[in-house]
Amino acid sequence: MAKSAGVAIGYLAERTGLAVSAIRYYEAQGLLEPWRNAGGQRRFHRADIRRLSFIMIAQQFGFSLPEIRGFLKDLPGGRTPTPEDWARISTGFRSHLDQRIETLRKLRDNLDGCIGCGCLSLPKCALYNPQDLAAEKGKGPRYLMGDRPQSQSEPQKEA
Amino acid sequence: MAKSAGVAIGYLAERTGLAVSAIRYYEAQGLLEPWRNAGGQRRFHRADIRRLSFIMIAQQFGFSLPEIRGFLKDLPGGRTPTPEDWARISTGFRSHLDQRIETLRKLRDNLDGCIGCGCLSLPKCALYNPQDLAAEKGKGPRYLMGDRPQSQSEPQKEA
DNA sequence: GTAATTTCTAAACCTAACTTTAGCTCAAGC
DNA sequence: GCTTGAGCTAAAGTTAGGTTTAGAAATTAC
């Protein structure tokens, strides 16, 4: 099948619950690549509903738009993605998900053995040794999580 | 023990890895309540290292500063929190954590049965029925997650 | 064929969570 | 006792992820 007439941006908005402005914003961020009709209006594939849903879900998981763009770049732009296409990208995405969930789980368990029991003497307590948490990986408020705390330089008194 | 001399903001910054400006910002947001010395400089409890670490960790989990303020409001401000104090607030926090992790886990499993298998005919697929995901609960990009998708109005063709 | 919707672009605005800057005061080291 | 680093305030700037606005053009509905 050749490229159909495509759907308008308002239709996608209605179907996904996103604002029209958000969809245009995603295009600007390189997450979607609509074409234009004769009058200059954006036309999308129906399959972009799925693409947008994927974006919404990935955002729930805390992925940034650039990260999501990375996940999506393996989807074919020119044709409707097949189930196989989705399965392929889902593999990569899935491992990121697992990692994120695992990180949170670890952090929680860590916290459990830490705050919950009032382990005021534990030498590796995350609340005692925030530097382990705050090791400057990259910049901004980008504290690690996937990295296990370890090492310990100076001893410390009440904190 | 009476209120000691307290520690300076730079010390907390060094110990936690946070920027001095961030700590001042947290104070402005009501997450910390330092007192002032004779010269007008902030003085903190050593225990605020723990408080700041807690803030950092809670942020990892995606909690906003106002939410975190809510968790912390049960900690005593005037004295060094005891292990019991921490254990008490950890109870409330812990249940929020569990909830957040559980939500992500569900979303992942949902996605698994959805993208992974290319379930293009499943009537409850999250990728097919984004409205279920985007039901406007509150405002902003605040799509639900804890709520199970259900119902389905119109049938749809390729998406 | 005309009126009401949509859509278009560009630019401004918004919130959260901070950082940077400027000009000034405090405190600590020698 | 002075110099230098640390801290202070207020205001402006920054980034992510969008929304709002304004004025014009395209589409749809009647």
CSV table of C-alpha atoms (C1' of nucleotides) in Angstrom, one decimal:
chain,number,residue,atom,x,y,z
A,1,MET,CA,0.0,0.0,0.0
A,2,ALA,CA,1.1,3.5,-0.8
A,3,LYS,CA,1.1,6.3,1.7
A,4,SER,CA,-2.5,7.0,2.5
A,5,ALA,CA,-4.1,10.3,3.2
A,6,GLY,CA,-2.9,10.2,6.7
A,7,VAL,CA,-4.6,11.6,9.8
A,8,ALA,CA,-4.6,15.2,11.2
A,9,ILE,CA,-2.9,16.2,14.4
A,10,GLY,CA,-6.3,16.8,16.1
A,11,TYR,CA,-7.2,13.2,15.5
A,12,LEU,CA,-4.0,11.9,17.2
A,13,ALA,CA,-4.6,14.3,20.0
A,14,GLU,CA,-8.1,13.0,20.5
A,15,ARG,CA,-7.1,9.4,20.3
A,16,THR,CA,-4.1,9.7,22.6
A,17,GLY,CA,-5.4,12.3,25.1
A,18,LEU,CA,-2.3,14.4,24.4
A,19,ALA,CA,-2.6,18.1,23.6
A,20,VAL,CA,-2.0,19.1,20.0
A,21,SER,CA,0.8,21.3,21.2
A,22,ALA,CA,2.5,18.4,22.9
A,23,ILE,CA,2.4,16.4,19.7
A,24,ARG,CA,4.0,19.3,17.8
A,25,TYR,CA,6.5,19.6,20.5
A,26,TYR,CA,7.4,15.9,20.2
A,27,GLU,CA,7.9,16.4,16.5
A,28,ALA,CA,10.2,19.3,17.2
A,29,GLN,CA,12.2,16.9,19.5
A,30,GLY,CA,12.5,14.4,16.7
A,31,LEU,CA,10.2,11.8,18.1
A,32,LEU,CA,7.8,11.9,15.1
A,33,GLU,CA,8.1,12.7,11.5
A,34,PRO,CA,4.9,13.7,9.9
A,35,TRP,CA,4.7,14.8,6.3
A,36,ARG,CA,2.7,17.7,5.0
A,37,ASN,CA,-0.4,17.9,2.8
A,38,ALA,CA,-0.8,20.3,0.0
A,39,GLY,CA,-2.0,23.0,2.3
A,40,GLY,CA,1.0,22.6,4.6
A,41,GLN,CA,-0.8,20.8,7.4
A,42,ARG,CA,0.8,17.9,9.2
A,43,ARG,CA,-0.3,14.4,8.2
A,44,PHE,CA,0.4,11.4,10.4
A,45,HIS,CA,0.3,7.7,10.1
A,46,ARG,CA,-2.4,6.0,12.1
A,47,ALA,CA,0.4,4.0,13.6
A,48,ASP,CA,1.7,7.1,15.3
A,49,ILE,CA,-1.0,6.6,17.9
A,50,ARG,CA,1.0,3.7,19.0
A,51,ARG,CA,4.2,5.6,18.8
A,52,LEU,CA,2.7,8.4,21.0
A,53,SER,CA,1.4,5.9,23.5
A,54,PHE,CA,4.8,4.4,23.7
A,55,ILE,CA,6.2,7.8,24.4
A,56,MET,CA,3.7,8.4,27.1
A,57,ILE,CA,4.4,5.1,28.8
A,58,ALA,CA,8.2,5.5,28.6
A,59,GLN,CA,7.8,8.9,30.2
A,60,GLN,CA,6.0,7.2,33.1
A,61,PHE,CA,9.1,5.2,33.6
A,62,GLY,CA,11.1,8.4,33.9
A,63,PHE,CA,12.8,8.3,30.6
A,64,SER,CA,13.6,11.7,29.0
A,65,LEU,CA,12.5,12.6,25.5
A,66,PRO,CA,16.0,12.2,24.1
A,67,GLU,CA,16.2,8.7,25.6
A,68,ILE,CA,12.8,7.8,24.1
A,69,ARG,CA,14.0,9.1,20.8
A,70,GLY,CA,16.8,6.6,21.1
A,71,PHE,CA,14.3,3.8,21.7
A,72,LEU,CA,12.2,4.8,18.8
A,73,LYS,CA,14.9,5.4,16.2
A,74,ASP,CA,14.8,1.7,15.3
A,75,LEU,CA,11.1,1.9,14.3
A,76,PRO,CA,10.6,2.3,10.6
A,77,GLY,CA,9.4,5.8,9.8
A,78,GLY,CA,8.1,5.3,6.3
A,79,ARG,CA,5.7,2.4,6.9
A,80,THR,CA,3.4,1.1,9.6
A,81,PRO,CA,5.6,-0.8,12.0
A,82,THR,CA,4.9,-4.5,12.2
A,83,PRO,CA,4.4,-6.5,15.4
A,84,GLU,CA,8.0,-7.6,14.7
A,85,ASP,CA,9.2,-4.1,14.6
A,86,TRP,CA,7.6,-3.4,18.0
A,87,ALA,CA,8.9,-6.6,19.4
A,88,ARG,CA,12.4,-5.6,18.4
A,89,ILE,CA,12.4,-2.3,20.1
A,90,SER,CA,10.6,-3.6,23.0
A,91,THR,CA,13.6,-5.8,23.7
A,92,GLY,CA,15.9,-2.9,24.2
A,93,PHE,CA,13.3,-0.9,26.1
A,94,ARG,CA,12.4,-3.8,28.3
A,95,SER,CA,16.0,-4.2,29.5
A,96,HIS,CA,16.1,-0.5,30.4
A,97,LEU,CA,12.8,-1.0,32.3
A,98,ASP,CA,14.1,-3.9,34.2
A,99,GLN,CA,17.1,-2.0,35.1
A,100,ARG,CA,15.2,1.0,36.3
A,101,ILE,CA,12.8,-1.1,38.4
A,102,GLU,CA,15.7,-3.1,39.8
A,103,THR,CA,17.5,0.0,40.8
A,104,LEU,CA,14.5,1.3,42.7
A,105,ARG,CA,14.0,-2.0,44.3
A,106,LYS,CA,17.5,-2.1,45.5
A,107,LEU,CA,17.3,1.5,46.8
A,108,ARG,CA,14.2,0.6,48.6
A,109,ASP,CA,15.7,-2.5,50.2
A,110,ASN,CA,18.7,-0.6,51.1
A,111,LEU,CA,16.6,2.1,52.7
A,112,ASP,CA,14.7,-0.6,54.5
A,113,GLY,CA,17.8,-2.0,56.2
A,114,CYS,CA,18.9,1.5,56.9
A,115,ILE,CA,16.1,3.7,58.1
A,116,GLY,CA,13.7,1.1,59.1
A,117,CYS,CA,16.0,-0.5,61.6
A,118,GLY,CA,17.7,2.7,62.7
A,119,CYS,CA,21.1,1.2,61.9
A,120,LEU,CA,23.0,4.1,63.3
A,121,SER,CA,26.2,2.2,63.3
A,122,LEU,CA,26.2,0.6,59.9
A,123,PRO,CA,29.3,1.7,58.1
A,124,LYS,CA,27.7,1.5,54.6
A,125,CYS,CA,24.4,3.1,55.4
A,126,ALA,CA,23.2,5.2,52.5
A,127,LEU,CA,21.9,7.9,54.8
A,128,TYR,CA,25.2,8.0,56.6
A,129,ASN,CA,27.4,8.2,53.6
A,130,PRO,CA,25.7,10.4,51.1
A,131,GLN,CA,28.8,10.9,49.2
A,132,ASP,CA,28.5,7.4,47.9
A,133,LEU,CA,25.1,8.4,46.6
A,134,ALA,CA,26.2,11.7,45.3
A,135,ALA,CA,29.4,10.8,43.5
A,136,GLU,CA,29.4,13.2,40.7
A,137,LYS,CA,28.5,11.1,37.7
A,138,GLY,CA,27.8,13.6,35.0
A,139,LYS,CA,26.3,16.9,36.1
A,140,GLY,CA,23.2,18.3,37.4
A,141,PRO,CA,21.1,16.6,40.0
A,142,ARG,CA,22.2,13.3,38.5
A,143,TYR,CA,23.1,11.1,41.5
A,144,LEU,CA,23.8,7.6,40.8
A,145,MET,CA,21.6,4.8,41.7
A,146,GLY,CA,22.8,1.8,39.7
A,147,ASP,CA,26.1,2.0,41.4
A,148,ARG,CA,26.5,0.1,44.6
A,149,PRO,CA,27.8,2.1,47.5
A,150,GLN,CA,31.1,1.0,48.7
A,151,SER,CA,34.4,2.4,50.2
A,152,GLN,CA,34.4,4.9,52.9
A,153,SER,CA,37.1,7.3,53.7
A,154,GLU,CA,36.9,9.1,57.0
A,155,PRO,CA,35.1,7.8,60.1
A,156,GLN,CA,32.2,10.0,61.2
A,157,LYS,CA,30.3,10.8,64.4
A,158,GLU,CA,26.7,11.4,64.8
A,159,ALA,CA,24.8,12.5,61.8
B,1,MET,CA,22.2,18.2,75.4
B,2,ALA,CA,21.4,21.8,74.4
B,3,LYS,CA,21.6,23.1,70.9
B,4,SER,CA,25.2,22.8,69.9
B,5,ALA,CA,27.1,25.3,67.7
B,6,GLY,CA,25.8,23.6,64.7
B,7,VAL,CA,27.5,23.1,61.3
B,8,ALA,CA,27.8,25.5,58.4
B,9,ILE,CA,26.2,25.1,55.1
B,10,GLY,CA,29.4,24.3,53.3
B,11,TYR,CA,30.0,21.3,55.6
B,12,LEU,CA,26.6,19.9,54.7
B,13,ALA,CA,27.4,20.5,51.0
B,14,GLU,CA,30.7,18.7,51.3
B,15,ARG,CA,29.2,15.8,53.2
B,16,THR,CA,26.2,15.3,51.0
B,17,GLY,CA,27.6,16.2,47.6
B,18,LEU,CA,24.9,18.8,47.2
B,19,ALA,CA,25.6,22.3,46.0
B,20,VAL,CA,25.3,25.0,48.7
B,21,SER,CA,22.7,26.7,46.5
B,22,ALA,CA,20.6,23.6,46.5
B,23,ILE,CA,20.6,23.4,50.3
B,24,ARG,CA,19.5,27.0,50.5
B,25,TYR,CA,16.8,26.2,48.0
B,26,TYR,CA,15.6,23.3,50.0
B,27,GLU,CA,15.4,25.6,53.0
B,28,ALA,CA,13.3,28.0,51.0
B,29,GLN,CA,11.0,25.1,50.1
B,30,GLY,CA,10.5,24.3,53.8
B,31,LEU,CA,12.5,21.0,53.8
B,32,LEU,CA,15.0,22.2,56.4
B,33,GLU,CA,14.9,24.8,59.1
B,34,PRO,CA,18.4,26.0,60.1
B,35,TRP,CA,18.8,28.6,62.7
B,36,ARG,CA,21.2,31.6,62.4
B,37,ASN,CA,24.3,32.4,64.3
B,38,ALA,CA,25.2,35.8,65.6
B,39,GLY,CA,26.5,36.9,62.3
B,40,GLY,CA,23.4,35.8,60.4
B,41,GLN,CA,24.9,32.7,58.9
B,42,ARG,CA,22.9,29.5,58.8
B,43,ARG,CA,23.7,26.8,61.3
B,44,PHE,CA,22.5,23.2,60.8
B,45,HIS,CA,22.2,20.1,62.9
B,46,ARG,CA,24.6,17.4,61.9
B,47,ALA,CA,21.5,15.3,61.6
B,48,ASP,CA,20.6,17.3,58.6
B,49,ILE,CA,23.0,15.2,56.6
B,50,ARG,CA,20.6,12.4,57.0
B,51,ARG,CA,17.7,14.6,56.2
B,52,LEU,CA,19.4,15.7,53.0
B,53,SER,CA,20.3,12.2,52.1
B,54,PHE,CA,16.7,11.2,52.5
B,55,ILE,CA,15.7,14.1,50.2
B,56,MET,CA,18.1,12.9,47.6
B,57,ILE,CA,16.9,9.3,47.8
B,58,ALA,CA,13.2,10.3,47.7
B,59,GLN,CA,13.9,12.4,44.6
B,60,GLN,CA,15.4,9.3,42.9
B,61,PHE,CA,12.0,7.7,43.3
B,62,GLY,CA,10.4,10.6,41.6
B,63,PHE,CA,8.9,12.4,44.5
B,64,SER,CA,8.6,16.1,44.3
B,65,LEU,CA,9.9,18.4,46.9
B,66,PRO,CA,6.5,19.2,48.3
B,67,GLU,CA,5.8,15.5,48.6
B,68,ILE,CA,9.1,15.0,50.4
B,69,ARG,CA,8.3,17.9,52.7
B,70,GLY,CA,5.2,15.9,53.6
B,71,PHE,CA,7.3,12.8,54.5
B,72,LEU,CA,9.7,14.9,56.6
B,73,LYS,CA,7.2,16.9,58.5
B,74,ASP,CA,6.9,14.1,61.0
B,75,LEU,CA,10.6,14.3,61.9
B,76,PRO,CA,11.4,16.4,64.9
B,77,GLY,CA,12.9,19.7,63.9
B,78,GLY,CA,14.4,20.7,67.2
B,79,ARG,CA,16.4,17.7,68.1
B,80,THR,CA,18.4,15.0,66.4
B,81,PRO,CA,15.9,12.4,65.2
B,82,THR,CA,16.2,9.1,66.9
B,83,PRO,CA,16.3,5.8,65.1
B,84,GLU,CA,12.6,5.5,66.1
B,85,ASP,CA,11.8,8.8,64.5
B,86,TRP,CA,13.3,7.6,61.2
B,87,ALA,CA,11.6,4.3,61.5
B,88,ARG,CA,8.3,6.0,62.0
B,89,ILE,CA,8.6,8.2,58.8
B,90,SER,CA,10.0,5.3,56.9
B,91,THR,CA,6.8,3.4,57.3
B,92,GLY,CA,4.8,6.0,55.4
B,93,PHE,CA,7.5,6.5,52.9
B,94,ARG,CA,8.0,2.8,52.4
B,95,SER,CA,4.4,2.3,51.4
B,96,HIS,CA,4.7,5.0,48.8
B,97,LEU,CA,7.8,3.4,47.5
B,98,ASP,CA,6.2,0.0,47.2
B,99,GLN,CA,3.3,1.6,45.4
B,100,ARG,CA,5.6,3.3,43.0
B,101,ILE,CA,7.6,0.2,42.3
B,102,GLU,CA,4.5,-1.9,41.9
B,103,THR,CA,3.0,0.5,39.5
B,104,LEU,CA,6.1,0.4,37.3
B,105,ARG,CA,6.2,-3.4,37.5
B,106,LYS,CA,2.6,-3.6,36.4
B,107,LEU,CA,3.1,-1.2,33.6
B,108,ARG,CA,6.1,-3.2,32.5
B,109,ASP,CA,4.2,-6.5,32.5
B,110,ASN,CA,1.4,-4.9,30.7
B,111,LEU,CA,3.7,-3.7,28.1
B,112,ASP,CA,5.3,-7.1,27.9
B,113,GLY,CA,2.1,-8.7,27.0
B,114,CYS,CA,1.4,-5.9,24.6
B,115,ILE,CA,4.4,-4.9,22.6
B,116,GLY,CA,6.4,-7.9,23.1
B,117,CYS,CA,4.0,-10.3,21.5
B,118,GLY,CA,2.7,-7.9,18.9
B,119,CYS,CA,-0.8,-8.4,20.2
B,120,LEU,CA,-2.4,-6.3,17.5
B,121,SER,CA,-5.8,-7.6,18.2
B,122,LEU,CA,-6.0,-7.4,22.0
B,123,PRO,CA,-8.9,-5.2,22.9
B,124,LYS,CA,-7.2,-3.9,26.1
B,125,CYS,CA,-3.8,-3.2,24.8
B,126,ALA,CA,-2.3,-0.1,26.4
B,127,LEU,CA,-0.8,0.9,23.1
B,128,TYR,CA,-4.1,0.6,21.3
B,129,ASN,CA,-6.1,2.4,23.8
B,130,PRO,CA,-4.1,5.3,25.0
B,131,GLN,CA,-7.1,7.2,26.3
B,132,ASP,CA,-7.2,4.7,29.1
B,133,LEU,CA,-3.7,5.7,29.9
B,134,ALA,CA,-4.3,9.4,29.4
B,135,ALA,CA,-7.6,9.8,31.3
B,136,GLU,CA,-7.2,13.2,32.7
B,137,LYS,CA,-6.6,12.7,36.4
B,138,GLY,CA,-5.4,16.0,37.6
B,139,LYS,CA,-3.6,18.1,35.1
B,140,GLY,CA,-0.3,18.4,33.4
B,141,PRO,CA,1.4,15.3,32.1
B,142,ARG,CA,-0.1,13.3,34.9
B,143,TYR,CA,-1.4,10.1,33.2
B,144,LEU,CA,-2.6,7.5,35.5
B,145,MET,CA,-0.7,4.4,36.0
B,146,GLY,CA,-2.2,2.7,39.0
B,147,ASP,CA,-5.5,2.5,37.4
B,148,ARG,CA,-6.2,-0.6,35.3
B,149,PRO,CA,-7.2,0.0,31.8
B,150,GLN,CA,-10.7,-1.2,31.0
B,151,SER,CA,-13.7,-0.3,28.8
B,152,GLN,CA,-13.5,0.5,25.2
B,153,SER,CA,-15.8,2.6,23.2
B,154,GLU,CA,-15.3,2.5,19.4
B,155,PRO,CA,-13.7,-0.3,17.5
B,156,GLN,CA,-10.5,0.7,15.7
B,157,LYS,CA,-8.6,-0.4,12.6
B,158,GLU,CA,-4.9,-0.4,12.1
B,159,ALA,CA,-3.0,1.8,14.4
C,1,DG,C1',-20.4,30.4,-0.8
C,2,DT,C1',-19.8,31.6,3.6
C,3,DA,C1',-19.2,30.6,8.5
C,4,DA,C1',-17.0,27.9,11.9
C,5,DT,C1',-13.2,24.8,12.9
C,6,DT,C1',-8.6,23.4,12.6
C,7,DT,C1',-4.2,24.0,11.7
C,8,DC,C1',0.0,26.8,10.9
C,9,DT,C1',4.2,29.4,12.8
C,10,DA,C1',6.8,32.1,16.0
C,11,DA,C1',7.4,33.8,20.2
C,12,DA,C1',6.2,34.3,24.8
C,13,DC,C1',5.0,32.2,29.0
C,14,DC,C1',4.9,28.4,32.7
C,15,DT,C1',6.6,25.2,36.6
C,16,DA,C1',10.1,22.6,39.0
C,17,DA,C1',14.4,22.4,40.6
C,18,DC,C1',18.2,24.5,40.7
C,19,DT,C1',22.6,27.6,39.4
C,20,DT,C1',24.8,32.0,38.5
C,21,DT,C1',25.8,36.6,39.3
C,22,DA,C1',26.6,40.8,41.8
C,23,DG,C1',27.6,43.2,45.6
C,24,DC,C1',28.4,42.8,50.4
C,25,DT,C1',29.4,40.8,55.2
C,26,DC,C1',31.3,37.4,58.2
C,27,DA,C1',34.8,34.4,59.9
C,28,DA,C1',39.2,32.1,59.9
C,29,DG,C1',44.3,31.8,59.1
C,30,DC,C1',48.7,33.8,59.8
D,1,DG,C1',44.7,43.1,61.9
D,2,DC,C1',44.3,42.1,57.4
D,3,DT,C1',43.5,39.2,53.8
D,4,DT,C1',41.0,35.6,51.8
D,5,DG,C1',37.6,32.2,51.7
D,6,DA,C1',32.8,31.2,53.1
D,7,DG,C1',28.3,32.9,53.5
D,8,DC,C1',24.4,36.2,52.7
D,9,DT,C1',20.4,38.2,49.7
D,10,DA,C1',17.9,39.2,45.7
D,11,DA,C1',17.3,38.7,41.2
D,12,DA,C1',18.1,36.7,36.9
D,13,DG,C1',19.2,32.7,34.2
D,14,DT,C1',18.8,27.6,32.9
D,15,DT,C1',16.7,23.1,31.3
D,16,DA,C1',12.9,20.0,30.5
D,17,DG,C1',8.6,19.6,28.9
D,18,DG,C1',5.2,21.8,27.6
D,19,DT,C1',1.1,25.6,27.1
D,20,DT,C1',-0.6,30.0,25.5
D,21,DT,C1',-1.2,33.7,22.4
D,22,DA,C1',-1.7,36.1,18.1
D,23,DG,C1',-2.5,36.5,13.5
D,24,DA,C1',-3.0,34.1,9.2
D,25,DA,C1',-4.3,30.2,6.1
D,26,DA,C1',-6.5,25.8,5.3
D,27,DT,C1',-10.5,22.7,5.9
D,28,DT,C1',-15.0,21.3,7.0
D,29,DA,C1',-19.8,22.1,7.8
D,30,DC,C1',-24.0,23.9,6.3
